[in-house]
């Protein structure tokens, strides 16, 4: 994205915004105020549109992105092998368990298998 008239003032805008990071939220500069300062203090002769567009692009690049992790009920399960300690009549042993859980409700599903190989799953069913 090019800013022909704004190019020489990009460093000034970045400096203003860098100083604003330590200021309280209500005391920070918005694009219109930055434009007014560029005109008054630095002799900027362009319009406010490139300033607004540039400041918006900087704000957009620093915003956090959140992804929702909710799922439709009954649509997705996640599986993995785990090892658990089980107390048998002849002593405690490590047992391979195939663990599943519904992503919507975290309702567990567990089945003990002879090993952590896919053949164990096919033979258990």
CSV table of N, CA, C and O in Angstrom, one decimal:
chain,number,residue,atom,x,y,z
A,1,UNK,N,0.9,-1.2,0.0
A,1,UNK,CA,0.0,0.0,0.0
A,1,UNK,C,0.9,1.2,0.0
A,1,UNK,O,1.7,1.4,0.9
A,2,UNK,N,0.7,2.1,-0.9
A,2,UNK,CA,1.6,3.3,-1.0
A,2,UNK,C,1.0,4.5,-0.4
A,2,UNK,O,-0.2,4.7,-0.5
A,3,UNK,N,1.8,5.3,0.1
A,3,UNK,CA,1.4,6.6,0.7
A,3,UNK,C,2.3,7.7,0.2
A,3,UNK,O,3.3,8.1,0.9
A,4,UNK,N,2.2,8.2,-1.0
A,4,UNK,CA,3.1,9.1,-1.6
A,4,UNK,C,3.4,10.4,-0.8
A,4,UNK,O,4.5,10.8,-0.5
A,5,UNK,N,2.3,11.1,-0.4
A,5,UNK,CA,2.5,12.3,0.4
A,5,UNK,C,2.7,12.1,1.8
A,5,UNK,O,3.4,12.9,2.5
A,6,UNK,N,2.3,10.9,2.3
A,6,UNK,CA,2.4,10.6,3.7
A,6,UNK,C,3.8,10.0,4.1
A,6,UNK,O,4.2,10.0,5.2
A,7,UNK,N,4.5,9.5,3.0
A,7,UNK,CA,5.7,8.8,3.2
A,7,UNK,C,6.7,9.4,4.2
A,7,UNK,O,7.3,8.7,5.0
A,8,UNK,N,6.9,10.7,4.1
A,8,UNK,CA,7.9,11.4,4.9
A,8,UNK,C,7.4,11.5,6.4
A,8,UNK,O,8.2,11.7,7.3
A,9,UNK,N,6.1,11.3,6.6
A,9,UNK,CA,5.6,11.5,7.9
A,9,UNK,C,5.3,10.2,8.7
A,9,UNK,O,4.8,10.2,9.8
A,10,UNK,N,5.5,9.1,8.0
A,10,UNK,CA,5.2,7.8,8.6
A,10,UNK,C,6.0,7.6,9.9
A,10,UNK,O,5.5,7.1,10.9
A,11,UNK,N,7.3,8.0,10.0
A,11,UNK,CA,8.1,7.9,11.2
A,11,UNK,C,7.5,8.7,12.3
A,11,UNK,O,7.5,8.3,13.5
A,12,UNK,N,7.0,9.9,12.0
A,12,UNK,CA,6.4,10.7,13.0
A,12,UNK,C,5.1,10.1,13.6
A,12,UNK,O,4.9,10.0,14.8
A,13,UNK,N,4.3,9.5,12.7
A,13,UNK,CA,3.1,8.8,13.2
A,13,UNK,C,3.4,7.6,14.1
A,13,UNK,O,2.8,7.4,15.1
A,14,UNK,N,4.4,6.9,13.6
A,14,UNK,CA,4.8,5.7,14.5
A,14,UNK,C,5.4,6.2,15.8
A,14,UNK,O,5.1,5.5,16.8
A,15,UNK,N,6.1,7.3,15.9
A,15,UNK,CA,6.6,7.8,17.1
A,15,UNK,C,5.5,8.2,18.0
A,15,UNK,O,5.5,7.9,19.2
A,16,UNK,N,4.4,8.9,17.5
A,16,UNK,CA,3.3,9.3,18.3
A,16,UNK,C,2.6,8.1,18.8
A,16,UNK,O,2.2,8.0,20.0
A,17,UNK,N,2.4,7.1,18.0
A,17,UNK,CA,1.7,5.9,18.5
A,17,UNK,C,2.5,5.1,19.5
A,17,UNK,O,2.0,4.5,20.4
A,18,UNK,N,3.8,5.1,19.4
A,18,UNK,CA,4.7,4.4,20.3
A,18,UNK,C,4.6,5.1,21.7
A,18,UNK,O,4.5,4.4,22.7
A,19,UNK,N,4.6,6.4,21.7
A,19,UNK,CA,4.4,7.2,23.0
A,19,UNK,C,3.0,6.9,23.6
A,19,UNK,O,2.9,6.8,24.8
A,20,UNK,N,2.0,6.7,22.7
A,20,UNK,CA,0.7,6.4,23.2
A,20,UNK,C,0.5,5.1,23.9
A,20,UNK,O,-0.4,4.9,24.7
A,21,UNK,N,1.4,4.1,23.7
A,21,UNK,CA,1.3,2.8,24.3
A,21,UNK,C,1.4,2.9,25.8
A,21,UNK,O,0.8,2.1,26.5
A,22,UNK,N,2.2,3.9,26.3
A,22,UNK,CA,2.3,4.0,27.8
A,22,UNK,C,1.2,5.0,28.4
A,22,UNK,O,1.1,5.1,29.6
A,23,UNK,N,0.4,5.6,27.5
A,23,UNK,CA,-0.6,6.5,28.0
A,23,UNK,C,-1.9,5.8,28.4
A,23,UNK,O,-2.1,4.7,27.9
A,24,UNK,N,-2.7,6.4,29.2
A,24,UNK,CA,-4.0,5.8,29.5
A,24,UNK,C,-4.9,5.8,28.2
A,24,UNK,O,-4.6,6.6,27.3
A,25,UNK,N,-5.8,5.0,28.2
A,25,UNK,CA,-6.6,4.7,26.9
A,25,UNK,C,-7.3,6.0,26.4
A,25,UNK,O,-7.3,6.3,25.3
A,26,UNK,N,-7.8,6.8,27.3
A,26,UNK,CA,-8.5,8.0,26.9
A,26,UNK,C,-7.6,9.1,26.5
A,26,UNK,O,-8.0,10.1,25.9
A,27,UNK,N,-6.3,9.0,26.8
A,27,UNK,CA,-5.4,10.0,26.4
A,27,UNK,C,-4.6,9.7,25.1
A,27,UNK,O,-3.8,10.5,24.7
A,28,UNK,N,-4.9,8.6,24.5
A,28,UNK,CA,-4.2,8.2,23.3
A,28,UNK,C,-4.8,9.0,22.1
A,28,UNK,O,-5.9,9.4,22.1
A,29,UNK,N,-3.9,9.1,21.1
A,29,UNK,CA,-4.3,9.8,19.8
A,29,UNK,C,-5.2,9.0,18.9
A,29,UNK,O,-4.9,7.8,18.8
A,30,UNK,N,-6.2,9.6,18.4
A,30,UNK,CA,-6.9,8.9,17.3
A,30,UNK,C,-6.4,9.5,16.0
A,30,UNK,O,-5.7,10.5,15.9
A,31,UNK,N,-6.9,8.9,14.9
A,31,UNK,CA,-6.3,9.3,13.6
A,31,UNK,C,-6.6,10.8,13.3
A,31,UNK,O,-5.7,11.5,12.7
A,32,UNK,N,-7.7,11.3,13.6
A,32,UNK,CA,-8.0,12.7,13.4
A,32,UNK,C,-7.0,13.6,14.1
A,32,UNK,O,-6.5,14.6,13.5
A,33,UNK,N,-6.7,13.3,15.3
A,33,UNK,CA,-5.8,14.1,16.1
A,33,UNK,C,-4.4,14.0,15.6
A,33,UNK,O,-3.7,15.0,15.6
A,34,UNK,N,-4.0,12.9,15.1
A,34,UNK,CA,-2.7,12.7,14.5
A,34,UNK,C,-2.6,13.6,13.3
A,34,UNK,O,-1.6,14.2,13.0
A,35,UNK,N,-3.7,13.6,12.5
A,35,UNK,CA,-3.7,14.4,11.2
A,35,UNK,C,-3.5,15.9,11.6
A,35,UNK,O,-2.7,16.6,11.0
A,36,UNK,N,-4.2,16.3,12.6
A,36,UNK,CA,-4.2,17.7,13.0
A,36,UNK,C,-2.7,18.1,13.5
A,36,UNK,O,-2.2,19.2,13.2
A,37,UNK,N,-2.1,17.2,14.3
A,37,UNK,CA,-0.7,17.4,14.7
A,37,UNK,C,0.3,17.4,13.5
A,37,UNK,O,1.2,18.2,13.5
A,38,UNK,N,0.1,16.6,12.6
A,38,UNK,CA,1.0,16.6,11.4
A,38,UNK,C,0.9,17.9,10.7
A,38,UNK,O,1.9,18.4,10.2
A,39,UNK,N,-0.4,18.4,10.5
A,39,UNK,CA,-0.5,19.7,9.8
A,39,UNK,C,0.1,20.8,10.6
A,39,UNK,O,0.9,21.6,10.1
A,40,UNK,N,-0.2,20.9,11.9
A,40,UNK,CA,0.2,22.0,12.7
A,40,UNK,C,1.7,22.0,13.1
A,40,UNK,O,2.4,23.0,13.0
A,41,UNK,N,2.2,20.8,13.4
A,41,UNK,CA,3.6,20.8,13.9
A,41,UNK,C,4.7,20.4,12.8
A,41,UNK,O,5.8,20.7,13.0
A,42,UNK,N,4.2,19.7,11.8
A,42,UNK,CA,5.2,19.2,10.8
A,42,UNK,C,4.9,19.6,9.4
A,42,UNK,O,5.6,19.1,8.5
A,43,UNK,N,4.0,20.4,9.1
A,43,UNK,CA,3.7,21.0,7.8
A,43,UNK,C,3.2,20.0,6.8
A,43,UNK,O,3.4,20.1,5.6
A,44,UNK,N,2.4,19.0,7.2
A,44,UNK,CA,1.8,18.0,6.3
A,44,UNK,C,0.7,18.7,5.5
A,44,UNK,O,-0.1,19.4,6.0
A,45,UNK,N,0.8,18.6,4.1
A,45,UNK,CA,-0.1,19.3,3.2
A,45,UNK,C,-1.2,18.3,2.6
A,45,UNK,O,-2.0,18.8,1.9
A,46,UNK,N,-1.1,17.1,2.9
A,46,UNK,CA,-2.1,16.1,2.4
A,46,UNK,C,-3.4,16.1,3.1
A,46,UNK,O,-3.7,16.9,4.0
A,47,UNK,N,-4.3,15.2,2.6
A,47,UNK,CA,-5.6,15.1,3.3
A,47,UNK,C,-5.6,14.1,4.5
A,47,UNK,O,-4.5,13.5,4.7
A,48,UNK,N,-6.7,14.1,5.2
A,48,UNK,CA,-6.7,13.2,6.4
A,48,UNK,C,-6.9,11.7,6.0
A,48,UNK,O,-6.6,10.8,6.8
A,49,UNK,N,-7.4,11.4,4.8
A,49,UNK,CA,-7.7,10.0,4.4
A,49,UNK,C,-6.5,9.1,4.5
A,49,UNK,O,-6.5,8.0,5.1
A,50,UNK,N,-5.3,9.5,3.9
A,50,UNK,CA,-4.2,8.6,4.0
A,50,UNK,C,-3.7,8.4,5.4
A,50,UNK,O,-3.3,7.3,5.8
A,51,UNK,N,-3.8,9.4,6.3
A,51,UNK,CA,-3.5,9.3,7.7
A,51,UNK,C,-4.4,8.3,8.4
A,51,UNK,O,-3.9,7.3,9.1
A,52,UNK,N,-5.7,8.4,8.1
A,52,UNK,CA,-6.7,7.5,8.7
A,52,UNK,C,-6.4,6.1,8.3
A,52,UNK,O,-6.5,5.1,9.0
A,53,UNK,N,-6.2,5.9,7.0
A,53,UNK,CA,-5.9,4.6,6.4
A,53,UNK,C,-4.7,3.9,7.0
A,53,UNK,O,-4.7,2.8,7.3
A,54,UNK,N,-3.6,4.7,7.1
A,54,UNK,CA,-2.4,4.2,7.6
A,54,UNK,C,-2.5,3.8,9.1
A,54,UNK,O,-2.1,2.7,9.5
A,55,UNK,N,-3.1,4.7,9.9
A,55,UNK,CA,-3.3,4.4,11.3
A,55,UNK,C,-4.2,3.2,11.5
A,55,UNK,O,-3.9,2.3,12.3
A,56,UNK,N,-5.2,3.0,10.7
A,56,UNK,CA,-6.1,1.9,10.8
A,56,UNK,C,-5.3,0.6,10.4
A,56,UNK,O,-5.5,-0.5,11.1
A,57,UNK,N,-4.4,0.7,9.5
A,57,UNK,CA,-3.7,-0.5,9.1
A,57,UNK,C,-2.7,-1.0,10.2
A,57,UNK,O,-2.5,-2.1,10.5
A,58,UNK,N,-2.2,0.0,11.0
A,58,UNK,CA,-1.3,-0.3,12.1
A,58,UNK,C,-2.1,-0.9,13.2
A,58,UNK,O,-1.7,-1.9,13.9
A,59,UNK,N,-3.3,-0.3,13.5
A,59,UNK,CA,-4.1,-0.9,14.6
A,59,UNK,C,-4.6,-2.3,14.2
A,59,UNK,O,-4.7,-3.1,15.1
A,60,UNK,N,-4.9,-2.5,13.0
A,60,UNK,CA,-5.4,-3.8,12.6
A,60,UNK,C,-4.3,-4.9,12.7
A,60,UNK,O,-4.6,-6.0,13.1
A,61,UNK,N,-3.1,-4.5,12.5
A,61,UNK,CA,-2.0,-5.5,12.6
A,61,UNK,C,-1.6,-5.8,14.0
A,61,UNK,O,-1.0,-6.8,14.3
A,62,UNK,N,-2.0,-5.0,15.0
A,62,UNK,CA,-1.7,-5.2,16.4
A,62,UNK,C,-2.8,-5.8,17.2
A,62,UNK,O,-2.6,-6.1,18.3
A,63,UNK,N,-4.0,-5.9,16.6
A,63,UNK,CA,-5.2,-6.5,17.3
A,63,UNK,C,-5.0,-8.0,17.5
A,63,UNK,O,-4.5,-8.7,16.6
A,64,UNK,N,-5.5,-8.4,18.6
A,64,UNK,CA,-5.5,-9.9,18.9
A,64,UNK,C,-6.6,-10.5,18.2
A,64,UNK,O,-7.7,-10.0,18.0
A,65,UNK,N,-6.4,-11.8,17.7
A,65,UNK,CA,-7.4,-12.5,17.0
A,65,UNK,C,-7.8,-13.7,17.9
A,65,UNK,O,-7.0,-14.4,18.5
A,66,UNK,N,-9.1,-13.8,18.1
A,66,UNK,CA,-9.6,-14.9,18.9
A,66,UNK,C,-10.4,-15.8,18.0
A,66,UNK,O,-11.2,-15.4,17.2
A,67,UNK,N,-10.2,-17.1,18.2
A,67,UNK,CA,-11.0,-18.1,17.5
A,67,UNK,C,-11.9,-18.8,18.5
A,67,UNK,O,-11.5,-19.2,19.6
A,68,UNK,N,-13.2,-18.9,18.2
A,68,UNK,CA,-14.1,-19.6,19.1
A,68,UNK,C,-13.9,-21.1,19.0
A,68,UNK,O,-13.7,-21.6,17.9
A,69,UNK,N,-13.9,-21.7,20.1
A,69,UNK,CA,-13.6,-23.1,20.2
A,69,UNK,C,-14.8,-23.9,20.6
A,69,UNK,O,-14.7,-25.0,21.2
A,70,UNK,N,-16.0,-23.4,20.4
A,70,UNK,CA,-17.2,-24.2,20.7
A,70,UNK,C,-17.6,-25.1,19.5
A,70,UNK,O,-17.3,-24.8,18.4
A,71,UNK,N,-18.2,-26.2,19.8
A,71,UNK,CA,-18.5,-27.2,18.8
A,71,UNK,C,-20.0,-27.5,18.9
A,71,UNK,O,-20.6,-27.5,20.0
A,72,UNK,N,-20.5,-28.0,17.8
A,72,UNK,CA,-21.9,-28.4,17.8
A,72,UNK,C,-22.0,-29.7,18.6
A,72,UNK,O,-21.2,-30.6,18.4
A,73,UNK,N,-23.0,-29.9,19.4
A,73,UNK,CA,-23.1,-31.1,20.2
A,73,UNK,C,-23.2,-32.4,19.3
A,73,UNK,O,-23.9,-32.4,18.3
A,74,UNK,N,-22.5,-33.4,19.7
A,74,UNK,CA,-22.5,-34.7,19.0
A,74,UNK,C,-21.8,-34.7,17.7
A,74,UNK,O,-21.9,-35.7,16.9
A,75,UNK,N,-21.0,-33.8,17.3
A,75,UNK,CA,-20.4,-33.7,16.0
A,75,UNK,C,-18.9,-34.1,16.0
A,75,UNK,O,-18.3,-34.4,15.0
A,76,UNK,N,-18.2,-34.0,17.2
A,76,UNK,CA,-16.8,-34.1,17.2
A,76,UNK,C,-16.3,-34.8,18.5
A,76,UNK,O,-16.7,-34.4,19.6
A,77,UNK,N,-15.4,-35.8,18.3
A,77,UNK,CA,-14.7,-36.4,19.4
A,77,UNK,C,-13.2,-36.4,19.2
A,77,UNK,O,-12.8,-36.4,18.0
A,78,UNK,N,-12.5,-36.3,20.2
A,78,UNK,CA,-11.0,-36.4,20.1
A,78,UNK,C,-10.5,-37.6,20.9
A,78,UNK,O,-11.0,-37.9,22.0
A,79,UNK,N,-9.6,-38.4,20.3
A,79,UNK,CA,-9.1,-39.6,20.9
A,79,UNK,C,-7.6,-39.6,21.0
A,79,UNK,O,-6.9,-38.9,20.2
A,80,UNK,N,-7.1,-40.3,22.0
A,80,UNK,CA,-5.7,-40.5,22.2
A,80,UNK,C,-5.5,-41.7,23.1
A,80,UNK,O,-6.3,-42.1,23.8
A,81,UNK,N,-4.3,-42.2,23.0
A,81,UNK,CA,-3.9,-43.3,23.9
A,81,UNK,C,-3.3,-42.7,25.1
A,81,UNK,O,-2.5,-41.7,25.0
A,82,UNK,N,-3.6,-43.2,26.3
A,82,UNK,CA,-2.9,-42.8,27.5
A,82,UNK,C,-2.6,-44.1,28.3
A,82,UNK,O,-3.1,-45.2,28.0
A,83,UNK,N,-1.7,-44.0,29.2
A,83,UNK,CA,-1.3,-45.1,30.1
A,83,UNK,C,-1.8,-44.7,31.5
A,83,UNK,O,-1.5,-43.6,32.0
A,84,UNK,N,-2.4,-45.7,32.2
A,84,UNK,CA,-2.9,-45.5,33.5
A,84,UNK,C,-2.4,-46.6,34.4
A,84,UNK,O,-2.2,-47.7,33.9
A,85,UNK,N,-2.3,-46.3,35.7
A,85,UNK,CA,-1.9,-47.4,36.7
A,85,UNK,C,-3.2,-48.0,37.2
A,85,UNK,O,-4.1,-47.3,37.7
A,86,UNK,N,-3.3,-49.3,37.0
A,86,UNK,CA,-4.6,-50.0,37.4
A,86,UNK,C,-4.2,-51.1,38.5
A,86,UNK,O,-3.2,-51.8,38.4
A,87,UNK,N,-5.0,-51.1,39.6
A,87,UNK,CA,-4.8,-52.1,40.7
A,87,UNK,C,-5.5,-53.4,40.3
A,87,UNK,O,-6.7,-53.4,40.4
A,88,UNK,N,-4.8,-54.4,39.9
A,88,UNK,CA,-5.3,-55.7,39.7
A,88,UNK,C,-5.2,-56.6,40.9
A,88,UNK,O,-4.4,-56.2,41.8
A,89,UNK,N,-5.9,-57.7,41.0
A,89,UNK,CA,-5.8,-58.6,42.2
A,89,UNK,C,-4.3,-59.0,42.4
A,89,UNK,O,-3.9,-59.2,43.6
A,90,UNK,N,-3.5,-59.2,41.4
A,90,UNK,CA,-2.2,-59.6,41.6
A,90,UNK,C,-1.2,-58.4,41.6
A,90,UNK,O,0.0,-58.7,41.4
A,91,UNK,N,-1.6,-57.2,41.7
A,91,UNK,CA,-0.7,-56.1,41.8
A,91,UNK,C,-1.0,-55.0,40.8
A,91,UNK,O,-1.9,-55.1,40.0
A,92,UNK,N,-0.3,-53.8,41.0
A,92,UNK,CA,-0.5,-52.7,40.2
A,92,UNK,C,0.2,-52.8,38.9
A,92,UNK,O,1.4,-53.2,38.9
A,93,UNK,N,-0.4,-52.5,37.7
A,93,UNK,CA,0.2,-52.6,36.4
A,93,UNK,C,-0.2,-51.3,35.6
A,93,UNK,O,-1.2,-50.8,35.8
A,94,UNK,N,0.7,-51.0,34.7
A,94,UNK,CA,0.4,-49.9,33.7
A,94,UNK,C,-0.4,-50.6,32.6
A,94,UNK,O,0.0,-51.6,32.0
A,95,UNK,N,-1.5,-49.9,32.2
A,95,UNK,CA,-2.4,-50.4,31.2
A,95,UNK,C,-2.6,-49.4,30.1
A,95,UNK,O,-2.8,-48.2,30.5
A,96,UNK,N,-2.6,-49.8,28.9
A,96,UNK,CA,-2.9,-48.9,27.8
A,96,UNK,C,-4.4,-48.6,27.7
A,96,UNK,O,-5.2,-49.6,27.7
A,97,UNK,N,-4.8,-47.4,27.6
A,97,UNK,CA,-6.2,-47.0,27.5
A,97,UNK,C,-6.4,-46.1,26.3
A,97,UNK,O,-5.6,-45.2,26.1
A,98,UNK,N,-7.5,-46.4,25.6
A,98,UNK,CA,-7.9,-45.5,24.5
A,98,UNK,C,-8.9,-44.6,25.0
A,98,UNK,O,-10.0,-45.0,25.4
A,99,UNK,N,-8.5,-43.3,25.1
A,99,UNK,CA,-9.4,-42.3,25.7
A,99,UNK,C,-10.0,-41.4,24.6
A,99,UNK,O,-9.3,-40.9,23.8
A,100,UNK,N,-11.3,-41.2,24.8
A,100,UNK,CA,-12.0,-40.3,23.9
A,100,UNK,C,-12.8,-39.3,24.7
A,100,UNK,O,-13.1,-39.5,25.8
A,101,UNK,N,-13.1,-38.2,24.1
A,101,UNK,CA,-13.9,-37.2,24.8
A,101,UNK,C,-14.7,-36.3,23.8
A,101,UNK,O,-14.1,-35.9,22.7
A,102,UNK,N,-15.9,-36.1,24.1
A,102,UNK,CA,-16.7,-35.2,23.2
A,102,UNK,C,-16.2,-33.8,23.4
A,102,UNK,O,-16.1,-33.3,24.6
A,103,UNK,N,-16.0,-33.1,22.3
A,103,UNK,CA,-15.5,-31.7,22.5
A,103,UNK,C,-16.5,-30.7,23.0
A,103,UNK,O,-16.2,-29.7,23.6
A,104,UNK,N,-17.8,-31.0,22.9
A,104,UNK,CA,-18.8,-30.1,23.3
A,104,UNK,C,-19.0,-30.2,24.9
A,104,UNK,O,-19.0,-29.2,25.6
A,105,UNK,N,-19.0,-31.5,25.4
A,105,UNK,CA,-19.3,-31.7,26.8
A,105,UNK,C,-18.2,-32.2,27.6
A,105,UNK,O,-18.3,-32.3,28.8
A,106,UNK,N,-17.1,-32.6,26.9
A,106,UNK,CA,-16.0,-33.2,27.6
A,106,UNK,C,-16.3,-34.5,28.3
A,106,UNK,O,-15.7,-35.0,29.2
A,107,UNK,N,-17.4,-35.2,27.9
A,107,UNK,CA,-17.8,-36.5,28.4
A,107,UNK,C,-16.8,-37.5,27.9
A,107,UNK,O,-16.6,-37.7,26.8
A,108,UNK,N,-16.2,-38.3,28.9
A,108,UNK,CA,-15.2,-39.2,28.5
A,108,UNK,C,-15.7,-40.5,28.0
A,108,UNK,O,-16.8,-41.0,28.3
A,109,UNK,N,-14.8,-41.2,27.2
A,109,UNK,CA,-15.0,-42.5,26.8
A,109,UNK,C,-13.7,-43.2,26.9
A,109,UNK,O,-12.7,-42.8,26.4
A,110,UNK,N,-13.6,-44.3,27.7
A,110,UNK,CA,-12.4,-45.1,27.9
A,110,UNK,C,-12.6,-46.5,27.6
A,110,UNK,O,-13.6,-47.1,27.9
A,111,UNK,N,-11.5,-47.1,27.0
A,111,UNK,CA,-11.5,-48.6,26.8
A,111,UNK,C,-10.1,-49.1,27.0
A,111,UNK,O,-9.2,-48.5,26.4
A,112,UNK,N,-9.9,-50.1,27.8
A,112,UNK,CA,-8.6,-50.7,28.0
A,112,UNK,C,-8.3,-51.6,26.8
A,112,UNK,O,-9.1,-52.4,26.4
A,113,UNK,N,-7.0,-51.5,26.3
A,113,UNK,CA,-6.6,-52.3,25.1
A,113,UNK,C,-5.3,-52.9,25.4
A,113,UNK,O,-4.5,-52.5,26.3
A,114,UNK,N,-4.9,-54.0,24.7
A,114,UNK,CA,-3.7,-54.7,25.0
A,114,UNK,C,-2.4,-53.9,24.6
A,114,UNK,O,-1.4,-54.1,25.2
A,115,UNK,N,-2.5,-53.0,23.6
A,115,UNK,CA,-1.4,-52.2,23.2
A,115,UNK,C,-1.9,-50.9,22.6
A,115,UNK,O,-3.0,-50.7,22.3
A,116,UNK,N,-0.9,-50.0,22.3
A,116,UNK,CA,-1.2,-48.7,21.6
A,116,UNK,C,-1.1,-48.8,20.1
A,116,UNK,O,-0.5,-47.9,19.5
A,117,UNK,N,-1.6,-49.8,19.5
A,117,UNK,CA,-1.5,-50.0,18.1
A,117,UNK,C,-2.9,-50.0,17.5
A,117,UNK,O,-3.9,-50.4,18.2
A,118,UNK,N,-3.0,-49.6,16.3
A,118,UNK,CA,-4.4,-49.5,15.7
A,118,UNK,C,-5.0,-50.9,15.5
A,118,UNK,O,-6.2,-51.0,15.6
A,119,UNK,N,-4.2,-52.0,15.5
A,119,UNK,CA,-4.8,-53.3,15.4
A,119,UNK,C,-5.5,-53.6,16.7
A,119,UNK,O,-6.5,-54.4,16.6
A,120,UNK,N,-5.1,-53.1,17.8
A,120,UNK,CA,-5.8,-53.3,19.0
A,120,UNK,C,-7.3,-52.7,19.0
A,120,UNK,O,-8.2,-53.3,19.5
A,121,UNK,N,-7.4,-51.6,18.4
A,121,UNK,CA,-8.7,-51.0,18.2
A,121,UNK,C,-9.6,-51.8,17.3
A,121,UNK,O,-10.8,-52.1,17.6
A,122,UNK,N,-9.1,-52.3,16.2
A,122,UNK,CA,-9.9,-53.1,15.3
A,122,UNK,C,-10.3,-54.4,15.9
A,122,UNK,O,-11.4,-54.9,15.6
A,123,UNK,N,-9.4,-55.0,16.7
A,123,UNK,CA,-9.8,-56.3,17.3
A,123,UNK,C,-10.7,-56.2,18.5
A,123,UNK,O,-11.5,-57.1,18.8
A,124,UNK,N,-10.8,-55.0,19.1
A,124,UNK,CA,-11.6,-54.8,20.3
A,124,UNK,C,-13.1,-54.6,19.9
A,124,UNK,O,-14.0,-54.9,20.7
A,125,UNK,N,-13.4,-54.2,18.7
A,125,UNK,CA,-14.7,-53.9,18.3
A,125,UNK,C,-15.5,-55.1,17.8
A,125,UNK,O,-15.6,-56.2,17.9
